[in-house]
Structures are given as C-alpha cells and as structure tokens.
Short mmCIF file of C-alpha atoms and ligand atoms in Angstrom, two decimals:
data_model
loop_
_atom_site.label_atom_id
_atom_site.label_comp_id
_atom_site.label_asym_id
_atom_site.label_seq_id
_atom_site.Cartn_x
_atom_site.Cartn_y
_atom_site.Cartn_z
CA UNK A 1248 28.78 2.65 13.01
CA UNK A 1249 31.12 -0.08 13.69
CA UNK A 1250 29.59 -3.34 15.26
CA UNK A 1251 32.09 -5.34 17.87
CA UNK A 1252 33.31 -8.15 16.53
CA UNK A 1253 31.28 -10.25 19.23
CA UNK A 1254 28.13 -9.38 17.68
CA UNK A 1255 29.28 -9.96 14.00
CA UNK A 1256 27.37 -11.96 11.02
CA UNK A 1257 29.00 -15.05 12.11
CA UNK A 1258 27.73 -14.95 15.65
CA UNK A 1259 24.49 -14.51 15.49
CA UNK A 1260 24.02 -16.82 12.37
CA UNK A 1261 25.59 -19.85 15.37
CA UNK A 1262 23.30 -18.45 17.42
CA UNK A 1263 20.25 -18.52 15.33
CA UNK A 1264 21.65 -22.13 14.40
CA UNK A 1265 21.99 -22.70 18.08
CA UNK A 1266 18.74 -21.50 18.91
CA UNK A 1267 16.99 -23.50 16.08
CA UNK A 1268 18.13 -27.13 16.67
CA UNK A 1269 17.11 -26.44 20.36
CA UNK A 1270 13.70 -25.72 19.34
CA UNK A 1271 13.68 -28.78 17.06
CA UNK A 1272 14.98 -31.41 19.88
CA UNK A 1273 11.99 -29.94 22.16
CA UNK A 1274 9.54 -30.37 19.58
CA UNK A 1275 10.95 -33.61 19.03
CA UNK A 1276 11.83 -33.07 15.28
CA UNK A 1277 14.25 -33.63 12.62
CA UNK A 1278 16.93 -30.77 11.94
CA UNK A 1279 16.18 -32.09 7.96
CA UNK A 1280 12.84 -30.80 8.35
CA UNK A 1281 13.57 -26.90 8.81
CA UNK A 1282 14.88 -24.83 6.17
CA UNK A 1283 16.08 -21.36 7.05
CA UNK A 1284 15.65 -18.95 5.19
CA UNK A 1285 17.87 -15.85 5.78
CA UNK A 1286 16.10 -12.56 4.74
CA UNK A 1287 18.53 -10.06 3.39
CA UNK A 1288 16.10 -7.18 2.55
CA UNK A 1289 17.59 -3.69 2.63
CA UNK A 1290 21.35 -5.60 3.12
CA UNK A 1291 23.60 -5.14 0.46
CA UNK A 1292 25.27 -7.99 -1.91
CA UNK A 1293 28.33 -7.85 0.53
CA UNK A 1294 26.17 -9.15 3.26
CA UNK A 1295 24.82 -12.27 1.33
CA UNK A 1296 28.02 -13.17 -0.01
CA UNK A 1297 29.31 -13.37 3.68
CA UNK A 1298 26.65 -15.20 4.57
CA UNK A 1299 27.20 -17.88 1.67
CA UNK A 1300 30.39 -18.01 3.24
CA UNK A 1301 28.93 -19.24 6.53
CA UNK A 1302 27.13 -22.03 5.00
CA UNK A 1303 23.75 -20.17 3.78
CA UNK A 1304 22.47 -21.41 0.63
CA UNK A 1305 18.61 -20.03 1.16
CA UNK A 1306 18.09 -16.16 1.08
CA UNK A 1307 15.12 -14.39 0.98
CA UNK A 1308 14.16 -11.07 -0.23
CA UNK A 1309 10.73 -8.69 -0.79
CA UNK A 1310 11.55 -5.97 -3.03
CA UNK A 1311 11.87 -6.98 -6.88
CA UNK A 1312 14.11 -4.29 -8.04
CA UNK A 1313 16.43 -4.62 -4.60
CA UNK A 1314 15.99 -8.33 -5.42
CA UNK A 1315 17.32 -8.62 -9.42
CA UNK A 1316 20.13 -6.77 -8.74
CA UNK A 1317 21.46 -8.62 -5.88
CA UNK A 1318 20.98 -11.84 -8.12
CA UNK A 1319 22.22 -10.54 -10.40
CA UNK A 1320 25.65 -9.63 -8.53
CA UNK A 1321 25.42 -12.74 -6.88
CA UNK A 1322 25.56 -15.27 -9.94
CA UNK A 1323 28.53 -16.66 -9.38
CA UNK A 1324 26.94 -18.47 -5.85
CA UNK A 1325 24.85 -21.49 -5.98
CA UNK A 1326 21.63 -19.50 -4.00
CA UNK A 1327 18.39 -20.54 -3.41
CA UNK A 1328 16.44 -16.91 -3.62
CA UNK A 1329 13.22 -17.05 -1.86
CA UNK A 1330 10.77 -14.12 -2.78
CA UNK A 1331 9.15 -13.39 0.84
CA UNK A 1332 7.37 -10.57 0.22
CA UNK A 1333 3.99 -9.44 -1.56
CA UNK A 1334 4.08 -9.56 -4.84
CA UNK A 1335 2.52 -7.28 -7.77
CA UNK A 1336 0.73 -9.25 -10.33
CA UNK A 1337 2.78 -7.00 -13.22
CA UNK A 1338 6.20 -7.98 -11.59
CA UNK A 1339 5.72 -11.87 -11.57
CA UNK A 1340 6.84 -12.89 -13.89
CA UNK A 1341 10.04 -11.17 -14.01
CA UNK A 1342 10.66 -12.54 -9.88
CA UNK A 1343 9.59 -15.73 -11.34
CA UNK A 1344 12.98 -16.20 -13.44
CA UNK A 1345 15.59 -15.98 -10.22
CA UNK A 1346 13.14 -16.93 -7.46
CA UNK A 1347 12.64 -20.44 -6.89
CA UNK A 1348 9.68 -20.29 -4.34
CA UNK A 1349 7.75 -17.22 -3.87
CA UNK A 1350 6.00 -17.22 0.30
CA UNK A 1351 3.32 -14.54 0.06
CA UNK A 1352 0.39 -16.16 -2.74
CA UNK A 1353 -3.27 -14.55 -2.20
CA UNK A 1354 -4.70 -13.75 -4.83
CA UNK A 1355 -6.15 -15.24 -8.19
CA UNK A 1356 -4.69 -12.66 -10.29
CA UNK A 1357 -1.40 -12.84 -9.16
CA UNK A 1358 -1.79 -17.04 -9.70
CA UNK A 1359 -2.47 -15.97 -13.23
CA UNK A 1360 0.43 -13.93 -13.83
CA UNK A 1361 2.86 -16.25 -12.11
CA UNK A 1362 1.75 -19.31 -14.26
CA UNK A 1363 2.56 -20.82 -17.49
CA UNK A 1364 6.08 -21.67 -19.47
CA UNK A 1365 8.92 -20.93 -17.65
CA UNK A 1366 11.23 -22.32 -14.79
CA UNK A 1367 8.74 -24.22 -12.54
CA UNK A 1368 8.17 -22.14 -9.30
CA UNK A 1369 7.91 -23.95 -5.35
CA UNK A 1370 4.45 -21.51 -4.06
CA UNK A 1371 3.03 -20.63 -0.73
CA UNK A 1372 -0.29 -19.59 0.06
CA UNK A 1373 -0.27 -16.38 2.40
CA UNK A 1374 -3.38 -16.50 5.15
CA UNK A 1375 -4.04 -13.29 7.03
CA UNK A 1376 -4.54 -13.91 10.64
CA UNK A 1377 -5.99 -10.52 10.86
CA UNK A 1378 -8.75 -8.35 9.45
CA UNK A 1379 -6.46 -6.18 7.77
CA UNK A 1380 -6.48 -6.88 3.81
CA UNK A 1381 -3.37 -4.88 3.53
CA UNK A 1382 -1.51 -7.09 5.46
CA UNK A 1383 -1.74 -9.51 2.47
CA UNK A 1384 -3.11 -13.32 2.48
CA UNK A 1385 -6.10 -14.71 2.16
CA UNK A 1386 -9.48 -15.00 4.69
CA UNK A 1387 -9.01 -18.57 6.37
CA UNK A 1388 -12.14 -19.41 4.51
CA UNK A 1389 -10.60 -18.85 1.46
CA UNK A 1390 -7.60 -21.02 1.67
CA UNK A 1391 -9.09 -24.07 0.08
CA UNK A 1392 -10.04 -21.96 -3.52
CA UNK A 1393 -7.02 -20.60 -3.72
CA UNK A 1394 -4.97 -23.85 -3.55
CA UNK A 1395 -7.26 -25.40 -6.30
CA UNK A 1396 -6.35 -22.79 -8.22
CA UNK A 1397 -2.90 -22.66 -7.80
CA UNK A 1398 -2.36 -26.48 -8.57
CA UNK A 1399 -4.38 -26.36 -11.79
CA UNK A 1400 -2.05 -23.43 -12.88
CA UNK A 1401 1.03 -24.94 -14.55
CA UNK A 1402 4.57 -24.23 -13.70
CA UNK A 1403 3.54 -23.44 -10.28
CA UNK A 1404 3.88 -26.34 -7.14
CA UNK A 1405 1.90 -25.25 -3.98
CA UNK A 1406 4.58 -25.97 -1.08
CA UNK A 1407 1.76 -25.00 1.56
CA UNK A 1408 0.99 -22.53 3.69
CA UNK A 1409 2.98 -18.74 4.58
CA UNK A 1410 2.05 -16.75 7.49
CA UNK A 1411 3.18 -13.95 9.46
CA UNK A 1412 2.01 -13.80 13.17
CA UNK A 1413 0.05 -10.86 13.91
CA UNK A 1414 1.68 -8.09 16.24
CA UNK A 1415 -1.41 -8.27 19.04
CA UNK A 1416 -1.71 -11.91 19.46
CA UNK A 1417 0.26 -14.77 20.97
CA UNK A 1418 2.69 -16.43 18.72
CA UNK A 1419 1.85 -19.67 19.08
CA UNK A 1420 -1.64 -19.32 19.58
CA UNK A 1421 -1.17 -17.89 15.67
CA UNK A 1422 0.59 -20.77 14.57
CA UNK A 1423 -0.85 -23.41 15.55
CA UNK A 1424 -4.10 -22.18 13.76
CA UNK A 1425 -2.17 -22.17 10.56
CA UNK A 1426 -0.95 -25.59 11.52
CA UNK A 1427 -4.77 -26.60 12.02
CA UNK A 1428 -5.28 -24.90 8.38
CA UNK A 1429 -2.51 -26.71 6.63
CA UNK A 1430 -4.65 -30.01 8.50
CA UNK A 1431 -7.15 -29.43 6.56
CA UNK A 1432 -5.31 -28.17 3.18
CA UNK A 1433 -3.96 -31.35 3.16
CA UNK A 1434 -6.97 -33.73 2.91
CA UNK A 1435 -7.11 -31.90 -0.38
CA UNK A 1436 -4.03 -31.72 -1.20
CA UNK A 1437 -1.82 -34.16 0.09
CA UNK A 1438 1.43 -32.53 -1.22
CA UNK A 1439 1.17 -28.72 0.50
CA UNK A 1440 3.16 -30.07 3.75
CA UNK A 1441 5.08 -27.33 4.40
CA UNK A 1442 4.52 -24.23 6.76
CA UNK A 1443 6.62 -21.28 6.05
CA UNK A 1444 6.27 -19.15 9.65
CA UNK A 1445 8.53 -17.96 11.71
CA UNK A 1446 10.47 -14.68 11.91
CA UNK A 1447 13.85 -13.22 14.34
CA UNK A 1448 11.00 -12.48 17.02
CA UNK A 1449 9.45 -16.06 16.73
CA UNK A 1450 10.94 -18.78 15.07
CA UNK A 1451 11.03 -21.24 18.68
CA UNK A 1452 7.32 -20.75 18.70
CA UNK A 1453 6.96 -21.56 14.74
CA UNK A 1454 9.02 -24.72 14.77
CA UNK A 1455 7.09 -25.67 17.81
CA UNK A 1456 4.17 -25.32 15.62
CA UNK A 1457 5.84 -27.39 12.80
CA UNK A 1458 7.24 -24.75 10.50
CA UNK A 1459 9.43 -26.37 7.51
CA UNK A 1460 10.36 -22.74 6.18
CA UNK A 1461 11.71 -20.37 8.89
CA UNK A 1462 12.59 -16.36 7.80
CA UNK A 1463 14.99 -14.70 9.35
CA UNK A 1464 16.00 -11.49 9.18
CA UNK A 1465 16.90 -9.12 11.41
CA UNK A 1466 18.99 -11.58 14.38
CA UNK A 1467 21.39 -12.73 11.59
CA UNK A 1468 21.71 -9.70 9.60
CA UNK A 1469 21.46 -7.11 12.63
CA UNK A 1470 19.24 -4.34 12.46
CA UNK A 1471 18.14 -3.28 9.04
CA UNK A 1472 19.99 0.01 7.26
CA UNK A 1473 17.70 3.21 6.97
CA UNK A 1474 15.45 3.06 3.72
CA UNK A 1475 17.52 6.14 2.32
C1 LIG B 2435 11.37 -8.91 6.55
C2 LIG B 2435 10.56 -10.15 6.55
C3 LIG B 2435 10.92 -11.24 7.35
C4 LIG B 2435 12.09 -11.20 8.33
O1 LIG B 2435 11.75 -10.38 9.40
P1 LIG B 2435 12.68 -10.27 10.72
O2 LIG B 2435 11.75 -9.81 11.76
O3 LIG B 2435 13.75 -9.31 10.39
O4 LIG B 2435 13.21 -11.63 10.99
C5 LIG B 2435 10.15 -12.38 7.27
N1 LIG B 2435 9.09 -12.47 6.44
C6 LIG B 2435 8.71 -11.44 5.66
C7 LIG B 2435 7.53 -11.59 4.79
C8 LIG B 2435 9.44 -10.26 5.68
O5 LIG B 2435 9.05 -9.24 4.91
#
C-alpha cells in the first residue's frame, strides 16, 4: 500500500524532532542530552539507509539475525547500531561485534557471555516495572547486584538504566521510578547517568523524566510490516 507523500519517512522523523526539542525546552534541558535512537525492527535496509539520509546516525534493532544482515548491508554508513532488544546469552557475543551498546541487560549469565576481549560494549541494565519475568529486566531490588557485576566484567561500560513502561500504568508515574532507581545506582556508581526510556507512545513523558536514550520506532518508521 502506497503511503501519501505527507506522511512519508521524512515527515514524521521532523515531527518526532519537533516533538522532542519541545519536550526538552519544558523540562528545561539540553537538546545535547537526548540521543534518539530510531528502531528499525522488521524495516528493511532501504528504510535505514533513508533514514541516514535524514541525518540518523543511531539505529536500533532486537532481532540478531534481522540485525547482522542489515549491518552487514549497511557498511558503507557510519551507524551507531543499538541492540534494543533481549538478548540470548549464546548470541552475545556475535551482537557484541556490530552493536555498540546493547539496552536490555538482566541477567548474570548473559553479563558473562557478553564480557571479555573484544570491541568494548556501552551496557544498560533492563528493570521490569512489572511482575512479569518474561517481560525481561531485573526486580528493582536487584538492580544494585547486577551493576556490580557488570562493571567488574571487562569490555563492558554500564551506561545506566533501560526500561520499558508497562502497558497498565501511567507513563510517567513509570519513569520517574526508574529515574528514582538510577538516584540511587548512582551513589554506587557514579558513571551509569543515562536512562534509556522512552518509546513512539511516550517519549514527552520519558524526557520529562530525564531520559538520555529515547527509542523510537513505530512514528518514524510507520507501522511495522507483517512478521511474514
Ligand atoms: C520495538 C521496540 C521499541 C520501539 O517501539 P515503538 O513503540 O515502535 O516506538 C523500543 N524499545 C524496544 C525494546 C523495542 O523492542
């Protein structure tokens, strides 16, 4: 199905853009402290490549095999490939040689597999606002372990925190407890500033929250294709 040429790529990226540095100036921050990161997921090559075109230099995926491939087609761009999704301990290290900062850490074993020789890797430590384990992340109680571990592991740099807001709850309400987390991961460690949170239904109440690491999918890339 063709898309009208008023709702193309281009558009909504402005208006993302648009909508971003408007949320910044309320909250009364810096446009240099977001970074957005556009998630391509279930797009093909095509899509990113337009989108480098626009100015995009961050781009986020969650499937490894969807993931190589695009990176793979895409080596001629200078890309910053985020890996936003969870991750399988067995297919860590193979993410870890095009991804430069992987969003969704929770879990010892996958800390293991990610560490050791290699490019260095930017990491963010998933909570789970929920009680469902198979949403991914770790227990808020758990938090503090998990960063110990990952900054004894070497190769790997804990960026901060990554969480998705849960359906049932109030946005901000969600973020601002992960902000009020990151608080307190900080007296630890002093380095894990950042708060990747923030998604196309969101993002205004994330940055309000003080998220560094936005990901957006869906209003930039339009709705995703059928999983065929
Ligand atoms: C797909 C995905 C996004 C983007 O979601 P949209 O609602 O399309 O913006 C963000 N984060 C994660 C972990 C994702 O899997």
């Amino acid at each position: 199905m063709e898309t009208p040429e008023s709702d193309s790529v281009r558009d909504r990226l402005a208006i993302v853009r648009e909508r971003v540095d408007a949320a910044l100036r309320t909250a009364g921050r810096s446009p240099d402290d977001v970074t957005t990161i556009v998630v391509t997921k279930f797009h093909p090559a095509s899509l990113v490549r337009e989108l480098f075109h626009e100015g995009v230099r961050n781009v986020g995926e969650s499937r490894h095999q969807e993931a190589e491939l695009k990176v793979a087609e895409l080596s001629d761009l200078d890309l910053t490939w985020h890996f936003v999704g969870q991750l399988q301990s067995k297919k860590a290290r193979k993410v870890r040689e095009y991804a430069r900062v992987i969003h969704a850490v929770d879990r010892e074993s996958l800390v293991a597999s990610l560490g050791g020789a290699g490019n260095p890797v930017d990491v963010f430590l998933q909570v789970n606002l929920t009680d469902d384990p198979a949403r991914g992340g770790v227990q808020p109680a758990e938090v503090g372990r998990l960063a110990d571990r990952i900054e004894s592991t070497p190769g790997l740099t804990l960026q901060g925190l990554m969480a998705v807001a849960p359906l049932d709850a109030e946005p901000r309400r969600s973020f601002a407890l992960v902000r009020e987390l990151s608080e307190r991961l900080q007296r630890e460690h002093p380095n894990a500033v950042n708060l990747s949170m923030g998604m196309s239904g969101d993002f205004e109440e994330a940055i309000l929250e003080g998220a560094t690491h936005l990901r957006i999918g869906t209003a930039i890339t339009g709705n995703r294709p059928a999983i065929g």
